C-alpha positions as a printed Julia matrix, in Angstrom:
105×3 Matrix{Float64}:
  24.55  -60.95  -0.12
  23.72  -58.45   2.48
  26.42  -55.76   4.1
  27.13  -54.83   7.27
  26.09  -51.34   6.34
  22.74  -52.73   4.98
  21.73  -54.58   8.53
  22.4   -51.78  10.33
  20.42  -49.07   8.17
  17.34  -51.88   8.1
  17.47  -52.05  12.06
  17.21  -47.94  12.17
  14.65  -48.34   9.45
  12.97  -50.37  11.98
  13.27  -48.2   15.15
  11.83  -45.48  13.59
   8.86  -47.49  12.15
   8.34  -48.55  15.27
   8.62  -45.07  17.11
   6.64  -43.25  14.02
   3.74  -45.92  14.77
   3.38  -45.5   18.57
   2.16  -41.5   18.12
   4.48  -41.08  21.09
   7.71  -39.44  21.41
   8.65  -40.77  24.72
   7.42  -44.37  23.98
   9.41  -46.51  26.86
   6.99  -44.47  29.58
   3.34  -45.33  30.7
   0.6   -43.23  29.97
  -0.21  -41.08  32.37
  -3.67  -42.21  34.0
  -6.16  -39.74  35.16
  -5.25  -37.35  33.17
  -4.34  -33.88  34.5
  -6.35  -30.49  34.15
  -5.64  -27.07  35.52
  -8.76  -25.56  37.37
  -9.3   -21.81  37.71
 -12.38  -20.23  39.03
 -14.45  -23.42  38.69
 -13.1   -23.68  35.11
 -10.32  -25.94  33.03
  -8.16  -23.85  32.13
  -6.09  -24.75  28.8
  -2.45  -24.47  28.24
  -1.31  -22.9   25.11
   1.96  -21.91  23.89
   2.66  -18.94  21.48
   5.52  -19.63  18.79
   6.05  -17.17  16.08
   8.9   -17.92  13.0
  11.92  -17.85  15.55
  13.26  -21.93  15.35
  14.74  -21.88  19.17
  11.5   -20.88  20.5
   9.16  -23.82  18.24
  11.99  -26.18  19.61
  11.89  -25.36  23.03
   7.75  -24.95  22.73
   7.72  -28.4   20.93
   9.39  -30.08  23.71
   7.38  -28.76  26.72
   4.35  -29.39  24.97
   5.97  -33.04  24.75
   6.75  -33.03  28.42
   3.19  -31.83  29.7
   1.44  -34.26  27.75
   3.48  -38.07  28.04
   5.57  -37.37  30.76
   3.18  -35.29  33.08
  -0.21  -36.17  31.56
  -1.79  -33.04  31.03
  -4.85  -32.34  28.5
  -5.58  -29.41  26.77
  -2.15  -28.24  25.9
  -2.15  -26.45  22.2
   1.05  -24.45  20.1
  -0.45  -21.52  18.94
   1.4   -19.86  15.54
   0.96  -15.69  15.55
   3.47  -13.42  14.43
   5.84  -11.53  16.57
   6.16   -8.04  16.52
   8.11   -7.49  19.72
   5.55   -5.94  21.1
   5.11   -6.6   24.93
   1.44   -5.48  25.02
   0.11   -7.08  22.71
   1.61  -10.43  23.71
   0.61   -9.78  27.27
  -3.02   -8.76  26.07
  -3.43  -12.33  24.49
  -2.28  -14.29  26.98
  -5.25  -13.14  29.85
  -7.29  -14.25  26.95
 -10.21  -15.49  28.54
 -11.34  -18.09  25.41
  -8.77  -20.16  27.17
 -11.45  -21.04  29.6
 -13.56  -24.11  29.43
 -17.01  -24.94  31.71
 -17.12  -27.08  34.01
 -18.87  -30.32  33.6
Protein backbone atom coordinates (compact mmCIF):
# COMPACT_ATOMS: atom_id res chain seq x y z
CA UNK A 1 0.00 0.00 0.00
CA UNK A 2 1.27 3.36 -0.92
CA UNK A 3 2.15 6.36 1.80
CA UNK A 4 1.40 9.65 1.93
CA UNK A 5 5.09 10.36 1.81
CA UNK A 6 5.39 8.13 -1.35
CA UNK A 7 2.55 10.25 -3.47
CA UNK A 8 4.01 13.22 -2.71
CA UNK A 9 7.81 12.38 -3.60
CA UNK A 10 6.26 10.63 -7.05
CA UNK A 11 4.38 14.03 -7.86
CA UNK A 12 7.94 16.04 -7.37
CA UNK A 13 9.46 13.17 -9.26
CA UNK A 14 7.08 14.23 -11.82
CA UNK A 15 7.51 18.06 -11.85
CA UNK A 16 10.92 17.81 -12.36
CA UNK A 17 10.62 15.27 -15.25
CA UNK A 18 8.51 17.43 -16.66
CA UNK A 19 10.64 20.72 -16.15
CA UNK A 20 14.07 18.65 -16.99
CA UNK A 21 12.25 17.70 -20.44
CA UNK A 22 11.08 21.18 -21.57
CA UNK A 23 15.05 22.54 -21.87
CA UNK A 24 13.50 25.59 -20.26
CA UNK A 25 13.89 27.02 -16.94
CA UNK A 26 11.07 29.40 -17.05
CA UNK A 27 8.62 26.91 -18.74
CA UNK A 28 5.00 28.65 -17.90
CA UNK A 29 6.25 31.70 -20.45
CA UNK A 30 6.03 31.85 -24.35
CA UNK A 31 8.90 31.88 -26.41
CA UNK A 32 9.94 34.91 -27.32
CA UNK A 33 9.22 35.40 -31.21
CA UNK A 34 11.53 37.29 -33.39
CA UNK A 35 14.18 36.79 -31.62
CA UNK A 36 16.35 39.69 -30.39
CA UNK A 37 19.97 40.75 -31.59
CA UNK A 38 22.14 43.65 -30.58
CA UNK A 39 23.49 45.61 -33.69
CA UNK A 40 26.73 47.62 -33.58
CA UNK A 41 28.36 49.17 -36.52
CA UNK A 42 26.33 47.12 -39.02
CA UNK A 43 27.28 44.02 -36.96
CA UNK A 44 25.45 41.46 -34.26
CA UNK A 45 27.05 41.92 -31.60
CA UNK A 46 27.14 38.82 -29.03
CA UNK A 47 26.63 38.88 -25.37
CA UNK A 48 29.01 37.02 -23.27
CA UNK A 49 29.49 36.80 -19.68
CA UNK A 50 32.89 36.18 -17.90
CA UNK A 51 32.67 33.84 -14.68
CA UNK A 52 35.80 32.69 -13.09
CA UNK A 53 35.71 29.97 -9.81
CA UNK A 54 33.84 32.59 -7.49
CA UNK A 55 30.05 30.63 -6.94
CA UNK A 56 28.05 34.18 -6.40
CA UNK A 57 29.22 35.43 -9.60
CA UNK A 58 28.30 31.80 -11.87
CA UNK A 59 24.91 32.21 -9.93
CA UNK A 60 24.18 35.58 -10.66
CA UNK A 61 25.79 35.02 -14.47
CA UNK A 62 23.60 31.82 -14.73
CA UNK A 63 20.50 33.65 -14.09
CA UNK A 64 20.90 36.67 -16.45
CA UNK A 65 21.93 34.49 -19.06
CA UNK A 66 18.44 32.76 -18.15
CA UNK A 67 16.67 36.06 -18.25
CA UNK A 68 18.12 37.34 -21.71
CA UNK A 69 17.34 34.28 -23.39
CA UNK A 70 13.38 32.97 -22.24
CA UNK A 71 12.25 35.93 -20.73
CA UNK A 72 13.69 38.65 -23.15
CA UNK A 73 14.52 36.52 -26.20
CA UNK A 74 17.87 37.35 -27.01
CA UNK A 75 20.39 35.12 -29.22
CA UNK A 76 23.86 34.91 -28.96
CA UNK A 77 24.30 35.10 -25.27
CA UNK A 78 27.43 32.71 -24.08
CA UNK A 79 29.18 32.19 -20.16
CA UNK A 80 32.60 32.38 -20.78
CA UNK A 81 34.99 30.41 -17.92
CA UNK A 82 38.70 32.34 -17.55
CA UNK A 83 40.44 32.72 -14.47
CA UNK A 84 40.51 35.75 -12.34
CA UNK A 85 43.45 37.40 -11.36
CA UNK A 86 42.01 40.68 -10.13
CA UNK A 87 43.46 42.32 -12.59
CA UNK A 88 41.36 45.30 -14.02
CA UNK A 89 43.29 45.49 -17.33
CA UNK A 90 43.27 42.55 -18.37
CA UNK A 91 39.55 42.02 -17.81
CA UNK A 92 38.85 45.33 -19.45
CA UNK A 93 41.24 44.34 -22.45
CA UNK A 94 38.96 41.22 -23.15
CA UNK A 95 35.89 42.61 -23.00
CA UNK A 96 36.45 45.32 -26.27
CA UNK A 97 37.31 42.03 -27.77
CA UNK A 98 36.35 42.49 -31.15
CA UNK A 99 35.77 38.40 -32.01
CA UNK A 100 32.52 39.25 -30.35
CA UNK A 101 31.46 40.65 -33.63
CA UNK A 102 29.47 38.81 -36.19
CA UNK A 103 28.72 40.01 -40.16
CA UNK A 104 25.92 40.99 -41.19
CA UNK A 105 23.78 38.91 -43.39
Amino acid sequence: MLRPGSIVGLLALVAMLKIADSNHCLTMLEEVHPKRVIHYERHFLNIKFEVSRRVTQRLASEIMKIFLTEVLGYTGVAIVEQDDYFNASEVFGRMIDRSTYTEYK
